[in-house]
Amino acid sequence: MSKYDCLIIGSGLFGSVFAYKAARAGKNVLVIDKRPYLGGNVYCENVEGINVHKYGAHIFHTSNKTVWDFVNSFVPFNRYTNSPVANYKGNLYNLPFNMNTFYALWGVKTPDEAKEKIEQQCREAGITEPKNLEEQAISLVGRDIYEILIKGYTEKQWGRDCKDLPAFIIKRLPVRFTFDNNYFNDNYQGIPVGGYNKLIDGLLEGIETKTGTDFFEDRSYWKSNTDKIVFTGKIDEFYDYQFGKLEYRTVRFETETLECENYQGNAVVNYTDASVPYTRIIEHKHFEFGNQPKTVVSKEYSAEWSDGADPFYPVNDEKNTILYNKYYELAKKENNVIFGGRLAEYKYYDMDKVIEKALFCFRDGIE
Ligand SMILES: Cc1cc2nc3c(=O)[nH]c(=O)nc-3n(C[C@H](O)[C@H](O)[C@H](O)COP(=O)(O)OP(=O)(O)OC[C@H]3O[C@@H](n4cnc5c(N)ncnc54)[C@H](O)[C@@H]3O)c2cc1C
């Protein structure tokens, strides 16, 4: 007899939601994580009383009422609304592109004036079949928005010239002809009051967990102690990289505590000018309307992933998709292993989507 009904590898949102459902269904569950703490990428570190989003700014947003009610049953969410500001050569513009942005760019005051300006620039560019990301962006929003708000930021994010990036990366660029700085269109949005660790603590309450424990250090021991495995780590690592390594983009964070109460007046400021090496500065206290005497800011530098760095964004190009599909074929043949979450499925998931997926996988795989 195995010691556990279910061993969950990884305590991020996928693993924690799955663990919660399995434990509630009466299963004997163990969650392990190789990091020294639980929560995966939503883990927050408390610095000077401020919840610092250690693995990048995380803003919860969803239109799925079931998911919203589910997360709120563990911790209430505050009214934080993401309204990023872009800094281009010292000038500030509201994001997403909306009437405030158009007023700052061109002094236009009505939606008709703004539409005419954009349409005129799209017409002047005369691009009918965009061959790369630059042409795609200009054909959608015109040259000014592209040059000031898209080009530098995108080139830093991908480490490549926009002319060398495929057009499909940008399918559409939402343009809003209202004075609305809310970045997301979802019905619900916010940050857990007291930080994301409260959500993870709620999900994992009463469940056995082991941190600082890497599954690959003793995989036969773990396999022999459980009936079922839920794996949320890297799928290529699970198969010893036998077909090669999947590629990622990563982000390097430079985080510092500043002796001032309010550094930039907003949680998120994007730097869209190519000459500034970082993409964004996050001021963490503003996610929770903090009034601590100090503040903590993180500069984000986008970078190519290599061993030792955090694998953040899968590179879903043709080469990596072919490689992932080879691993996926092996995964499909496993009887007792469920692969879930952003690393095991090699897919970018927002938090609400990964929760939705874990709830679905639980019903599918265990019940
Ligand atoms: C920079 C960044 C910003 C983001 N911002 C947002 C946002 O604003 N809003 C939003 O909705 N979503 C955001 N996301 C997406 C969000 O982070 C994911 O939806 C979520 O983290 C996915 O959870 P997961 O459980 O799949 O993966 P993770 O949170 O990565 O959890 C996987 C866990 O598995 C552990 N693990 C891996 N291998 C092993 C092993 N061999 N043994 C033991 N443990 C192992 C890892 O240590 C990790 O804790 C962002 C993502 C990134 C990268």
Coordinates of C-alpha atoms and ligand atoms in Angstrom, one line a residue:
M1 CA 0.0 0.0 0.0
S2 CA 1.3 3.5 -0.9
K3 CA 1.7 6.0 1.8
Y4 CA -0.1 8.7 -0.2
D5 CA -3.0 8.7 -2.6
C6 CA -1.6 11.7 -4.3
L7 CA 1.8 13.3 -4.4
I8 CA 1.7 16.9 -5.8
I9 CA 5.0 18.2 -7.1
G10 CA 5.0 22.0 -6.9
S11 CA 3.0 24.3 -4.6
G12 CA 2.1 27.0 -7.1
L13 CA -1.6 27.7 -7.8
F14 CA -2.1 24.5 -9.9
G15 CA -0.6 22.2 -7.3
S16 CA -2.3 24.0 -4.3
V17 CA -5.8 24.1 -5.9
F18 CA -5.5 20.4 -6.9
A19 CA -4.2 19.5 -3.4
Y20 CA -7.2 21.4 -1.8
K21 CA -9.7 19.6 -3.9
A22 CA -8.1 16.2 -3.4
A23 CA -7.8 16.6 0.4
R24 CA -11.5 17.7 0.5
A25 CA -12.4 14.5 -1.4
G26 CA -10.8 12.5 1.4
K27 CA -7.5 11.7 -0.3
N28 CA -4.2 11.5 1.6
V29 CA -2.1 14.2 -0.1
L30 CA 1.5 15.4 0.2
V31 CA 2.7 18.5 -1.6
I32 CA 6.4 19.0 -2.1
D33 CA 8.3 22.0 -3.5
K34 CA 12.0 22.4 -4.3
R35 CA 11.9 26.1 -3.2
P36 CA 12.2 26.9 0.5
Y37 CA 8.6 28.2 0.6
L38 CA 5.1 27.5 -0.8
G39 CA 3.2 29.3 -3.5
G40 CA 5.2 29.0 -6.6
N41 CA 5.3 32.2 -8.6
V42 CA 2.7 34.0 -6.4
Y43 CA 4.9 33.8 -3.3
C44 CA 5.3 37.2 -1.6
E45 CA 8.2 38.1 0.7
N46 CA 7.5 40.5 3.5
V47 CA 10.0 43.4 3.5
E48 CA 9.4 46.4 5.8
G49 CA 5.7 45.3 6.2
I50 CA 5.3 45.3 2.4
N51 CA 4.3 42.2 0.4
V52 CA 7.0 42.0 -2.3
H53 CA 5.9 39.9 -5.3
K54 CA 9.2 38.0 -5.5
Y55 CA 8.5 36.4 -8.9
G56 CA 7.1 39.5 -10.7
A57 CA 4.0 41.6 -10.2
H58 CA 0.8 39.4 -10.0
I59 CA -2.6 41.1 -10.5
F60 CA -5.6 38.8 -10.2
H61 CA -8.3 39.4 -12.8
T62 CA -11.0 37.1 -14.1
S63 CA -14.5 37.1 -15.6
N64 CA -15.1 33.6 -14.2
K65 CA -17.4 34.1 -11.2
T66 CA -16.8 30.5 -10.0
V67 CA -13.1 31.2 -9.9
W68 CA -13.6 34.6 -8.3
D69 CA -15.9 33.1 -5.6
F70 CA -13.5 30.3 -5.1
V71 CA -10.4 32.5 -4.3
N72 CA -12.5 34.9 -2.2
S73 CA -13.6 32.0 0.0
F74 CA -10.0 31.8 1.3
V75 CA -9.1 35.5 1.5
P76 CA -11.0 38.7 0.6
F77 CA -9.6 40.7 -2.4
N78 CA -9.0 44.4 -2.4
R79 CA -10.2 46.9 -5.0
Y80 CA -6.8 47.3 -6.7
T81 CA -7.3 48.1 -10.4
N82 CA -4.3 47.9 -12.7
S83 CA -3.7 51.2 -14.4
P84 CA -0.1 51.2 -15.6
V85 CA 1.7 54.3 -16.7
A86 CA 4.3 54.4 -19.5
N87 CA 7.4 56.6 -19.2
Y88 CA 8.9 57.4 -22.6
K89 CA 11.9 59.8 -22.5
G90 CA 10.5 61.4 -19.4
N91 CA 7.0 61.9 -20.6
L92 CA 4.1 60.0 -19.0
Y93 CA 1.2 58.2 -20.9
N94 CA -1.6 56.2 -19.5
L95 CA -2.1 52.6 -20.5
P96 CA -3.9 50.8 -22.0
F97 CA -4.2 53.0 -25.1
N98 CA -7.2 55.2 -24.3
M99 CA -8.4 58.8 -24.5
N100 CA -6.0 59.9 -21.8
T101 CA -3.1 58.5 -23.9
F102 CA -4.4 60.1 -27.1
Y103 CA -4.8 63.5 -25.3
A104 CA -1.2 63.3 -24.1
L105 CA 0.1 62.2 -27.5
W106 CA -1.8 64.6 -29.8
G107 CA -4.0 66.9 -27.7
V108 CA -7.1 65.4 -29.2
K109 CA -10.2 65.7 -26.9
T110 CA -12.9 63.6 -28.6
P111 CA -13.1 60.0 -29.7
D112 CA -13.7 61.1 -33.3
E113 CA -10.6 63.2 -33.3
A114 CA -8.6 60.3 -31.9
K115 CA -10.0 57.8 -34.3
E116 CA -9.2 60.0 -37.2
K117 CA -5.6 60.5 -36.1
I118 CA -5.1 56.7 -35.8
E119 CA -6.8 55.9 -39.1
Q120 CA -4.8 58.6 -40.8
Q121 CA -1.5 57.1 -39.6
C122 CA -2.6 53.6 -40.6
R123 CA -3.6 54.9 -44.0
E124 CA -0.3 56.7 -44.5
A125 CA 1.7 53.6 -43.6
G126 CA -0.2 51.7 -46.4
I127 CA 0.6 48.3 -45.0
T128 CA -1.7 45.6 -46.4
E129 CA 0.1 42.4 -45.5
P130 CA 2.3 42.9 -42.4
K131 CA 5.5 40.9 -42.7
N132 CA 6.8 41.4 -39.1
L133 CA 5.7 42.7 -35.7
E134 CA 6.6 46.3 -36.6
E135 CA 4.4 46.3 -39.7
Q136 CA 1.6 44.6 -37.8
A137 CA 1.6 47.1 -35.0
I138 CA 1.8 50.1 -37.3
S139 CA -1.0 48.8 -39.4
L140 CA -3.2 48.4 -36.3
V141 CA -2.5 51.6 -34.3
G142 CA -0.3 53.9 -36.5
R143 CA 3.3 55.1 -36.2
D144 CA 3.1 57.3 -33.1
I145 CA 1.7 54.7 -30.7
Y146 CA 4.1 52.1 -32.2
E147 CA 7.2 54.3 -31.8
I148 CA 6.4 55.7 -28.4
L149 CA 4.6 52.9 -26.6
I150 CA 5.3 49.6 -28.3
K151 CA 8.7 49.4 -30.1
G152 CA 11.2 49.9 -27.3
Y153 CA 9.2 47.9 -24.7
T154 CA 8.7 44.9 -27.1
E155 CA 12.3 44.9 -28.2
K156 CA 13.5 44.7 -24.6
Q157 CA 10.9 42.0 -23.8
W158 CA 12.0 39.7 -26.6
G159 CA 15.7 40.8 -27.0
R160 CA 15.1 41.3 -30.7
D161 CA 14.3 44.1 -33.2
C162 CA 10.6 44.3 -33.9
K163 CA 11.4 43.9 -37.6
D164 CA 12.8 40.4 -36.7
L165 CA 9.8 39.4 -34.7
P166 CA 6.9 37.6 -36.3
A167 CA 3.7 39.5 -36.9
F168 CA 1.5 36.9 -35.1
I169 CA 2.9 37.9 -31.6
I170 CA 0.5 40.8 -31.8
K171 CA -2.9 39.7 -33.0
R172 CA -4.8 42.8 -31.9
L173 CA -3.9 45.9 -29.9
P174 CA -6.8 47.0 -27.8
V175 CA -7.6 50.7 -28.3
R176 CA -10.2 52.3 -26.1
F177 CA -12.0 55.5 -27.0
T178 CA -13.0 56.3 -23.4
F179 CA -11.1 57.9 -20.5
D180 CA -10.6 54.5 -18.8
N181 CA -7.2 53.6 -17.5
N182 CA -8.3 50.1 -16.3
Y183 CA -5.9 47.7 -18.0
F184 CA -8.1 44.6 -17.8
N185 CA -11.6 44.1 -19.3
D186 CA -12.5 41.4 -16.8
N187 CA -15.4 41.7 -14.4
Y188 CA -13.4 41.0 -11.3
Q189 CA -9.9 42.2 -10.3
G190 CA -7.9 42.7 -7.1
I191 CA -5.1 41.6 -4.8
P192 CA -5.6 39.3 -1.8
V193 CA -5.8 41.4 1.3
G194 CA -2.6 40.6 3.2
G195 CA -0.9 39.1 0.0
Y196 CA -1.0 35.9 -2.0
N197 CA 0.5 33.8 0.7
K198 CA -2.9 34.0 2.5
L199 CA -4.5 32.4 -0.5
I200 CA -1.9 29.6 -0.6
D201 CA -2.1 29.1 3.2
G202 CA -5.9 28.8 2.9
L203 CA -5.7 26.3 0.1
L204 CA -3.0 24.1 1.8
E205 CA -4.4 24.4 5.4
G206 CA -4.3 20.9 7.0
I207 CA -2.4 19.4 4.1
E208 CA 1.1 17.8 4.6
T209 CA 3.8 19.8 2.8
K210 CA 7.5 19.6 2.4
T211 CA 9.6 22.5 1.1
G212 CA 13.2 22.4 -0.1
T213 CA 12.4 19.0 -1.6
D214 CA 13.2 18.3 -5.2
F215 CA 11.3 15.4 -6.8
F216 CA 14.2 14.6 -9.1
E217 CA 16.6 14.0 -6.2
D218 CA 14.8 10.8 -5.3
R219 CA 12.2 10.1 -7.9
S220 CA 12.0 6.3 -7.3
Y221 CA 11.4 6.9 -3.5
W222 CA 8.5 9.3 -4.3
K223 CA 7.0 7.1 -7.0
S224 CA 7.0 4.1 -4.6
N225 CA 5.2 6.1 -1.9
T226 CA 2.2 7.3 -3.9
D227 CA -0.7 6.0 -6.1
K228 CA -0.9 9.2 -8.2
I229 CA 1.5 12.0 -9.1
V230 CA 0.5 15.5 -10.1
F231 CA 3.5 17.1 -11.7
T232 CA 3.7 20.9 -12.1
G233 CA 7.4 21.2 -12.9
K234 CA 9.1 21.3 -16.3
I235 CA 7.9 18.5 -18.6
D236 CA 11.3 18.2 -20.4
E237 CA 13.1 17.7 -17.1
F238 CA 10.6 15.0 -16.1
Y239 CA 11.8 13.1 -19.2
D240 CA 15.5 13.9 -18.6
Y241 CA 15.6 16.3 -21.5
Q242 CA 15.8 13.3 -23.8
F243 CA 14.6 15.3 -26.9
G244 CA 16.3 18.5 -25.9
K245 CA 15.6 21.6 -23.7
L246 CA 12.5 23.7 -24.1
E247 CA 13.3 27.5 -24.2
Y248 CA 11.9 30.3 -22.0
R249 CA 12.2 34.0 -21.5
T250 CA 13.0 35.0 -18.0
V251 CA 13.0 38.2 -16.0
R252 CA 15.8 39.4 -13.7
F253 CA 14.7 41.5 -10.8
E254 CA 16.7 44.2 -9.1
T255 CA 14.8 44.9 -5.9
E256 CA 15.7 47.6 -3.4
T257 CA 14.2 49.2 -0.3
L258 CA 14.1 53.0 -0.6
E259 CA 14.0 55.5 2.3
C260 CA 11.0 57.3 0.9
E261 CA 7.3 56.7 1.4
N262 CA 6.2 56.9 -2.2
Y263 CA 8.6 56.6 -5.1
Q264 CA 6.5 56.6 -8.3
G265 CA 2.9 57.0 -7.2
N266 CA 1.8 53.8 -9.0
A267 CA 2.4 50.1 -8.7
V268 CA 3.4 49.7 -12.4
V269 CA 5.4 52.1 -14.6
N270 CA 6.6 50.8 -18.0
Y271 CA 9.7 52.2 -19.6
T272 CA 9.0 52.1 -23.3
D273 CA 12.2 53.8 -24.4
A274 CA 14.8 51.4 -25.7
S275 CA 17.7 53.4 -24.0
V276 CA 16.4 52.4 -20.5
P277 CA 17.6 48.9 -20.0
Y278 CA 14.7 47.7 -17.8
T279 CA 11.1 47.2 -18.9
R280 CA 9.2 48.2 -15.8
I281 CA 9.5 49.4 -12.3
I282 CA 7.1 47.9 -9.8
E283 CA 6.4 49.6 -6.5
H284 CA 4.9 46.8 -4.5
K285 CA 3.2 48.7 -1.7
H286 CA 0.7 50.3 -4.1
F287 CA -0.9 46.8 -4.8
E288 CA -2.3 47.0 -1.2
F289 CA -2.5 50.8 -0.7
G290 CA 0.3 50.6 1.8
N291 CA 1.4 53.6 3.9
Q292 CA 4.6 52.2 5.4
P293 CA 7.3 54.7 5.9
K294 CA 9.6 53.0 3.4
T295 CA 9.0 51.5 0.0
V296 CA 10.3 48.6 -2.1
V297 CA 10.8 48.8 -5.9
S298 CA 11.8 46.2 -8.4
K299 CA 13.3 47.0 -11.8
E300 CA 12.5 44.2 -14.3
Y301 CA 15.0 43.2 -16.9
S302 CA 13.8 40.8 -19.6
A303 CA 16.4 38.1 -20.5
E304 CA 17.0 34.8 -22.3
W305 CA 16.5 31.9 -20.0
S306 CA 19.5 29.6 -19.1
D307 CA 20.0 27.0 -16.5
G308 CA 19.7 28.4 -13.0
A309 CA 17.4 31.3 -14.0
D310 CA 13.6 31.1 -13.4
P311 CA 11.8 29.7 -16.5
F312 CA 9.0 32.3 -16.9
Y313 CA 7.5 32.6 -20.3
P314 CA 7.4 29.7 -22.7
V315 CA 8.6 30.5 -26.2
N316 CA 5.8 29.1 -28.2
D317 CA 7.5 29.2 -31.6
E318 CA 7.5 26.4 -34.1
K319 CA 10.7 24.8 -32.9
N320 CA 9.6 24.7 -29.3
T321 CA 6.1 23.6 -30.1
I322 CA 7.4 20.6 -32.0
L323 CA 9.7 19.7 -29.1
Y324 CA 6.9 20.1 -26.5
N325 CA 4.6 17.9 -28.6
K326 CA 7.2 15.1 -28.4
Y327 CA 7.2 15.3 -24.6
Y328 CA 3.4 15.6 -24.6
E329 CA 3.2 12.2 -26.5
L330 CA 5.2 10.6 -23.7
A331 CA 3.0 12.3 -21.1
K332 CA -0.2 11.0 -22.7
K333 CA 1.0 7.4 -22.1
E334 CA 1.4 7.8 -18.3
N335 CA -1.3 6.2 -16.3
N336 CA -0.6 7.6 -12.9
V337 CA 0.8 11.1 -13.7
I338 CA -1.2 14.2 -14.3
F339 CA 0.9 17.1 -15.9
G340 CA -0.6 20.5 -15.0
G341 CA 0.3 24.1 -14.9
R342 CA 2.5 26.5 -16.8
L343 CA 5.7 24.4 -16.8
A344 CA 4.3 21.0 -17.3
E345 CA 2.0 22.1 -20.1
Y346 CA 4.6 24.6 -21.5
K347 CA 1.9 27.2 -21.7
Y348 CA 1.4 30.7 -20.4
Y349 CA -1.5 30.7 -18.0
D350 CA -3.0 33.7 -16.1
M351 CA -3.8 32.8 -12.5
D352 CA -7.5 32.4 -13.0
K353 CA -6.9 30.1 -16.0
V354 CA -4.5 27.9 -14.1
I355 CA -7.1 27.6 -11.2
E356 CA -9.8 26.8 -13.7
K357 CA -7.6 24.1 -15.2
A358 CA -6.7 22.6 -11.9
L359 CA -10.3 22.4 -10.9
F360 CA -11.1 20.7 -14.2
C361 CA -8.1 18.3 -14.0
F362 CA -9.1 17.3 -10.5
R363 CA -12.6 16.3 -11.7
D364 CA -11.1 14.5 -14.7
G365 CA -8.1 12.8 -13.1
I366 CA -9.1 11.8 -9.5
E367 CA -12.8 11.8 -8.9
Ligands
LIG1 C1 6.7 37.4 -14.4 C2 5.2 36.9 -14.3 C3 4.2 37.7 -14.0 C4 2.9 37.2 -14.0 N1 1.8 38.1 -13.7 C5 0.6 37.6 -13.7 C6 -0.5 38.5 -13.4 O1 -0.3 39.7 -13.2 N2 -1.8 38.0 -13.4 C7 -2.0 36.6 -13.7 O2 -3.2 36.2 -13.7 N3 -1.0 35.8 -13.9 C8 0.3 36.2 -13.9 N4 1.3 35.4 -14.2 C9 1.0 33.9 -14.4 C10 1.1 33.1 -13.0 O3 2.3 33.2 -12.5 C11 0.7 31.7 -13.3 O4 -0.6 31.6 -13.8 C12 0.9 30.7 -12.1 O5 2.1 31.0 -11.4 C13 0.9 29.3 -12.6 O6 1.0 28.5 -11.5 P1 1.7 27.0 -11.6 O7 1.3 26.3 -10.4 O8 1.4 26.4 -12.9 O9 3.2 27.3 -11.6 P2 4.3 27.9 -10.6 O10 3.6 29.0 -9.8 O11 5.5 28.2 -11.3 O12 4.5 26.6 -9.6 C14 5.3 25.5 -9.9 C15 6.0 25.1 -8.7 O13 6.6 23.8 -8.9 C16 7.8 23.7 -8.2 N5 8.7 22.7 -8.8 C17 9.1 22.7 -10.1 N6 9.9 21.6 -10.3 C18 9.9 20.9 -9.1 C19 10.6 19.7 -8.6 N7 11.4 19.0 -9.5 N8 10.4 19.3 -7.4 C20 9.6 20.0 -6.5 N9 9.0 21.2 -6.9 C21 9.2 21.6 -8.2 C22 8.4 25.2 -8.3 O14 9.4 25.4 -7.3 C23 7.1 26.0 -8.2 O15 6.9 26.4 -6.9 C24 2.6 35.8 -14.3 C25 3.7 35.0 -14.6 C26 5.0 35.5 -14.6 C27 6.1 34.6 -15.0

